[in-house]
PDB file of C-alpha atoms in Angstrom:
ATOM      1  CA  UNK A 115      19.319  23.085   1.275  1.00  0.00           C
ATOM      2  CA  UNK A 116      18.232  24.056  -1.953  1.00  0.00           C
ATOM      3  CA  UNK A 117      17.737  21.671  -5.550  1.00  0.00           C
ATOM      4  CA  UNK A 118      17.137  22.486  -8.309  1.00  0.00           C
ATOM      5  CA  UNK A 119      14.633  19.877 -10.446  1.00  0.00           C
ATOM      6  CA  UNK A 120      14.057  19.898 -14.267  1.00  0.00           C
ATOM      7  CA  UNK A 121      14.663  16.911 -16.453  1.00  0.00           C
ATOM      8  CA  UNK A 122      17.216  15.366 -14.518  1.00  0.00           C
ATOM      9  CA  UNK A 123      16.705  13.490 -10.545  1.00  0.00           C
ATOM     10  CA  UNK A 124      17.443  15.535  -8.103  1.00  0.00           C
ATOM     11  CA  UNK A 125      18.592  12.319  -5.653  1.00  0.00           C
ATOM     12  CA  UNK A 126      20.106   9.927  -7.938  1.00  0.00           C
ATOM     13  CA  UNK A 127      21.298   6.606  -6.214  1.00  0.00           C
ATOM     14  CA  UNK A 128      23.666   4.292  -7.774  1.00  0.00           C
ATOM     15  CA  UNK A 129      24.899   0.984  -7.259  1.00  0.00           C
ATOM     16  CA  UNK A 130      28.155   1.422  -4.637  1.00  0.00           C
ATOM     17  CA  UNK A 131      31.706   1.025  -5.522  1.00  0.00           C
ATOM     18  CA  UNK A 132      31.840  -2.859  -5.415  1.00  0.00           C
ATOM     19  CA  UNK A 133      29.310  -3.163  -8.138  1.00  0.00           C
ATOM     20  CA  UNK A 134      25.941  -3.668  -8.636  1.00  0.00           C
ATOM     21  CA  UNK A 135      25.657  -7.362  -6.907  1.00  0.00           C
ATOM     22  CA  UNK A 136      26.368  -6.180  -3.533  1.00  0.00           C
ATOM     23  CA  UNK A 137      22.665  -4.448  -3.049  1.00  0.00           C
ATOM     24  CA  UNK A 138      22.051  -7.086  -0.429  1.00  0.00           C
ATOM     25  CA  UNK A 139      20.238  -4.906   2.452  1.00  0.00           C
ATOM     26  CA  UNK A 140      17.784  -2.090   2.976  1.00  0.00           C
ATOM     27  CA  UNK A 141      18.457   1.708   3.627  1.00  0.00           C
ATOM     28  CA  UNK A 142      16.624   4.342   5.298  1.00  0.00           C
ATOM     29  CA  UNK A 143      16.348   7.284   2.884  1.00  0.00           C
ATOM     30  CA  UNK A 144      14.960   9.932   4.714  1.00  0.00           C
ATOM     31  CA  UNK A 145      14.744   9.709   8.491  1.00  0.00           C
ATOM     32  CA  UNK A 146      12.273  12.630  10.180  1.00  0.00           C
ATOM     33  CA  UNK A 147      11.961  13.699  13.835  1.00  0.00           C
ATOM     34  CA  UNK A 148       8.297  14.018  14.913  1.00  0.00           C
ATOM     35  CA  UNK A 149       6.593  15.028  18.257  1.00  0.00           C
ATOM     36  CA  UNK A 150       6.380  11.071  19.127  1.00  0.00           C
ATOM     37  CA  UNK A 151       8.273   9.073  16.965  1.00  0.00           C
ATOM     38  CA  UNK A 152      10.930   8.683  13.785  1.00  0.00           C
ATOM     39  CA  UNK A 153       8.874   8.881  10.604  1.00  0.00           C
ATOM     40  CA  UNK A 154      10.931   6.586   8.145  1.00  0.00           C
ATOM     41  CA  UNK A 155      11.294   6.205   4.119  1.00  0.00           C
ATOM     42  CA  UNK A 156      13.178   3.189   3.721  1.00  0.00           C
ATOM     43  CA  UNK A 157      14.249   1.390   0.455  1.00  0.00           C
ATOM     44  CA  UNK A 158      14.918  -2.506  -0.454  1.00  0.00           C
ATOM     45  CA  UNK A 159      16.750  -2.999  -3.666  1.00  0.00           C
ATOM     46  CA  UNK A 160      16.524  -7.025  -3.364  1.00  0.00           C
ATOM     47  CA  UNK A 161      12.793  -6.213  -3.244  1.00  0.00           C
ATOM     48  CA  UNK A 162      12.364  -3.440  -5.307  1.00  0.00           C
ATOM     49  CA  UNK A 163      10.081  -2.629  -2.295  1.00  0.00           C
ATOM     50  CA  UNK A 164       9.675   1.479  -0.520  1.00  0.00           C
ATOM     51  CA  UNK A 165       8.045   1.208   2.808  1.00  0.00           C
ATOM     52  CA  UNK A 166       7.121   4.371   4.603  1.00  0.00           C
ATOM     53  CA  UNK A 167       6.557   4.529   8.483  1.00  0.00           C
ATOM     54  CA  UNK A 168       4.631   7.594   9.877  1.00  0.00           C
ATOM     55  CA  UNK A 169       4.254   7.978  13.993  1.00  0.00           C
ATOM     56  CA  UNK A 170       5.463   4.680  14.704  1.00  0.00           C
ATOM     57  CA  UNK A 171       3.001   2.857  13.158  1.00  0.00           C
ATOM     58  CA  UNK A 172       3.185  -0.406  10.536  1.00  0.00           C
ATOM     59  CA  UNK A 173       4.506   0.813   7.614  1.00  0.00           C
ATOM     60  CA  UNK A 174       2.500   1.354   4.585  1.00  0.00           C
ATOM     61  CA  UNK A 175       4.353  -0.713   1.504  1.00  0.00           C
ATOM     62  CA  UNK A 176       5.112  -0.653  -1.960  1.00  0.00           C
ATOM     63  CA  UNK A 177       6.174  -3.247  -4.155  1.00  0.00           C
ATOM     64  CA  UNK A 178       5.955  -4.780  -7.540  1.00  0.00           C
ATOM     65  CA  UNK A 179       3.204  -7.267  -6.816  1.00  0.00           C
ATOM     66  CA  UNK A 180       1.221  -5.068  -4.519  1.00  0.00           C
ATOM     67  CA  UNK A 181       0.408  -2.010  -1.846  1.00  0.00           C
ATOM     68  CA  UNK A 182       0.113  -2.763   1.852  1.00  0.00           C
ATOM     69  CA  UNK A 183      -1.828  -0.635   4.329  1.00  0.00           C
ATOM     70  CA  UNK A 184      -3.213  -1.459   7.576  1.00  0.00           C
ATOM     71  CA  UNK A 185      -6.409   0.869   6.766  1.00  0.00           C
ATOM     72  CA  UNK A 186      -7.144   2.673   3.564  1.00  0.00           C
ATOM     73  CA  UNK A 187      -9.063   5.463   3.926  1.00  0.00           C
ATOM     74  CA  UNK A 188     -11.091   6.542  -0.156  1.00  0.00           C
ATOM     75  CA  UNK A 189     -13.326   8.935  -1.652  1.00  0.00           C
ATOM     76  CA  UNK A 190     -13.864   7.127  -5.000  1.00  0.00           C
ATOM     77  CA  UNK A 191     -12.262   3.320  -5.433  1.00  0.00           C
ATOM     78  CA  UNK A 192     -12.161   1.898  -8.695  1.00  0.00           C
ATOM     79  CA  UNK A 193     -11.585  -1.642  -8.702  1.00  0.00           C
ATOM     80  CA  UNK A 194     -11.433  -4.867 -11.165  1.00  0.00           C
ATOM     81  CA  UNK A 195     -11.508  -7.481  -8.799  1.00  0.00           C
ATOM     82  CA  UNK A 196     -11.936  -7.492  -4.563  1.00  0.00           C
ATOM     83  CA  UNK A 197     -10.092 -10.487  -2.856  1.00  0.00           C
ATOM     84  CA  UNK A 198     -10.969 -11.272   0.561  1.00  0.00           C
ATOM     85  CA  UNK A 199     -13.701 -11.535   2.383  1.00  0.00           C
ATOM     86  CA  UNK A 200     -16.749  -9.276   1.393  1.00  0.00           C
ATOM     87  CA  UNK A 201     -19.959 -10.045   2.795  1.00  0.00           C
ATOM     88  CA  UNK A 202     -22.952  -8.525   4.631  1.00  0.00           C
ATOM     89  CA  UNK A 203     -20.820  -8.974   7.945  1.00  0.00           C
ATOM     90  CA  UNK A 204     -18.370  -6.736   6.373  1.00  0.00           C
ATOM     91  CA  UNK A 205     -20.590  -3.230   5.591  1.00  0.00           C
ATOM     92  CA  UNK A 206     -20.129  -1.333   8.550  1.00  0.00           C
ATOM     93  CA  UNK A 207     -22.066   1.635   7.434  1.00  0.00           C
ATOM     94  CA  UNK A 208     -23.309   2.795   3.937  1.00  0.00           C
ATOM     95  CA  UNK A 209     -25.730   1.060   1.328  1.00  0.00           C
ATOM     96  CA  UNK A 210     -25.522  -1.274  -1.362  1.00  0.00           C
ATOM     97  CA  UNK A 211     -27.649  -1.558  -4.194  1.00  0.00           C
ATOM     98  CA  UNK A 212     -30.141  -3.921  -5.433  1.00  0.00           C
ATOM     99  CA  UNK A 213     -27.940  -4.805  -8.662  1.00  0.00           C
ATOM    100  CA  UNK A 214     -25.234  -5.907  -6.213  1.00  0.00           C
ATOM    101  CA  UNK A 215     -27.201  -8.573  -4.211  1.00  0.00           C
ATOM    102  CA  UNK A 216     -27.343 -12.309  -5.150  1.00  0.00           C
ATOM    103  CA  UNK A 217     -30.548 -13.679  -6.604  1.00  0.00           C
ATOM    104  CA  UNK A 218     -32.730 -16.616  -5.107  1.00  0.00           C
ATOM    105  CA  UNK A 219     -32.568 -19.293  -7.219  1.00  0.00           C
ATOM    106  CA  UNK A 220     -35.407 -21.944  -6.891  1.00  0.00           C
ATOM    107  CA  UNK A 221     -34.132 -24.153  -4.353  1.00  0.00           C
ATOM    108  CA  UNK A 222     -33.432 -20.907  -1.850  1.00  0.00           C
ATOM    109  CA  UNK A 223     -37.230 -19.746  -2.302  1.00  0.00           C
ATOM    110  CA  UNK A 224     -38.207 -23.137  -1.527  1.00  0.00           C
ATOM    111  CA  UNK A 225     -35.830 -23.398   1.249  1.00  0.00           C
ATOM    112  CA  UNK A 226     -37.358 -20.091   2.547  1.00  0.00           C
ATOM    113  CA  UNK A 227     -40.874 -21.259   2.435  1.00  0.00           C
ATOM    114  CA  UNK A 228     -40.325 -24.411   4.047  1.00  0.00           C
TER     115      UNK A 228
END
């Protein structure tokens, strides 16, 4: 197969032939044979949501509100806000800064010395 890209899509998918209302359920656009498993690129247009499946495993998701990953492996993560649960228990291996610890406030230094 060969396409040819340039200011145009080179897969353009449009509503089907009984109009734009009837996008009630997901496709599969691109379905791949590997050694173990079916790697998957499915599509939701009630959702607005692309999953992709790779090996069998939970598929990694896209949507408006958010991305979904089991793990997420970074280099460099630049982030506003963290939800969840972040704590000491958490760090697994690295080091965090002074400037990132909480400060005693009175009543924990007396706590401590008592």
């Amino acid at each position: 197969m060969n396409l040819t890209a340039g200011e145009d899509a080179v897969f353009a998918i449009n509503c089907n032939m009984h109009g734009c209302g009837n996008w009630n359920s997901g496709y599969n656009l691109f379905e791949l044979n590997s050694n173990v498993s079916v790697d998957l690129v499915s599509y939701s247009p009630t959702t607005s949501s692309l999953s992709i499946g790779l090996r069998g495993s939970a598929p990694y998701s896209f949507t408006p509100q958010a991305f979904t990953a089991g793990t997420i492996n970074v280099g460099t993560l630049n982030a506003t806000t963290l939800n969840g649960a972040v704590n000491g228990a958490s760090i697994n291996s690295g080091t965090i800064s002074a400037a990132h610890l909480p400060l005693f406030g009175p009543s924990e230094i007396l706590m401590l010395l008592a």
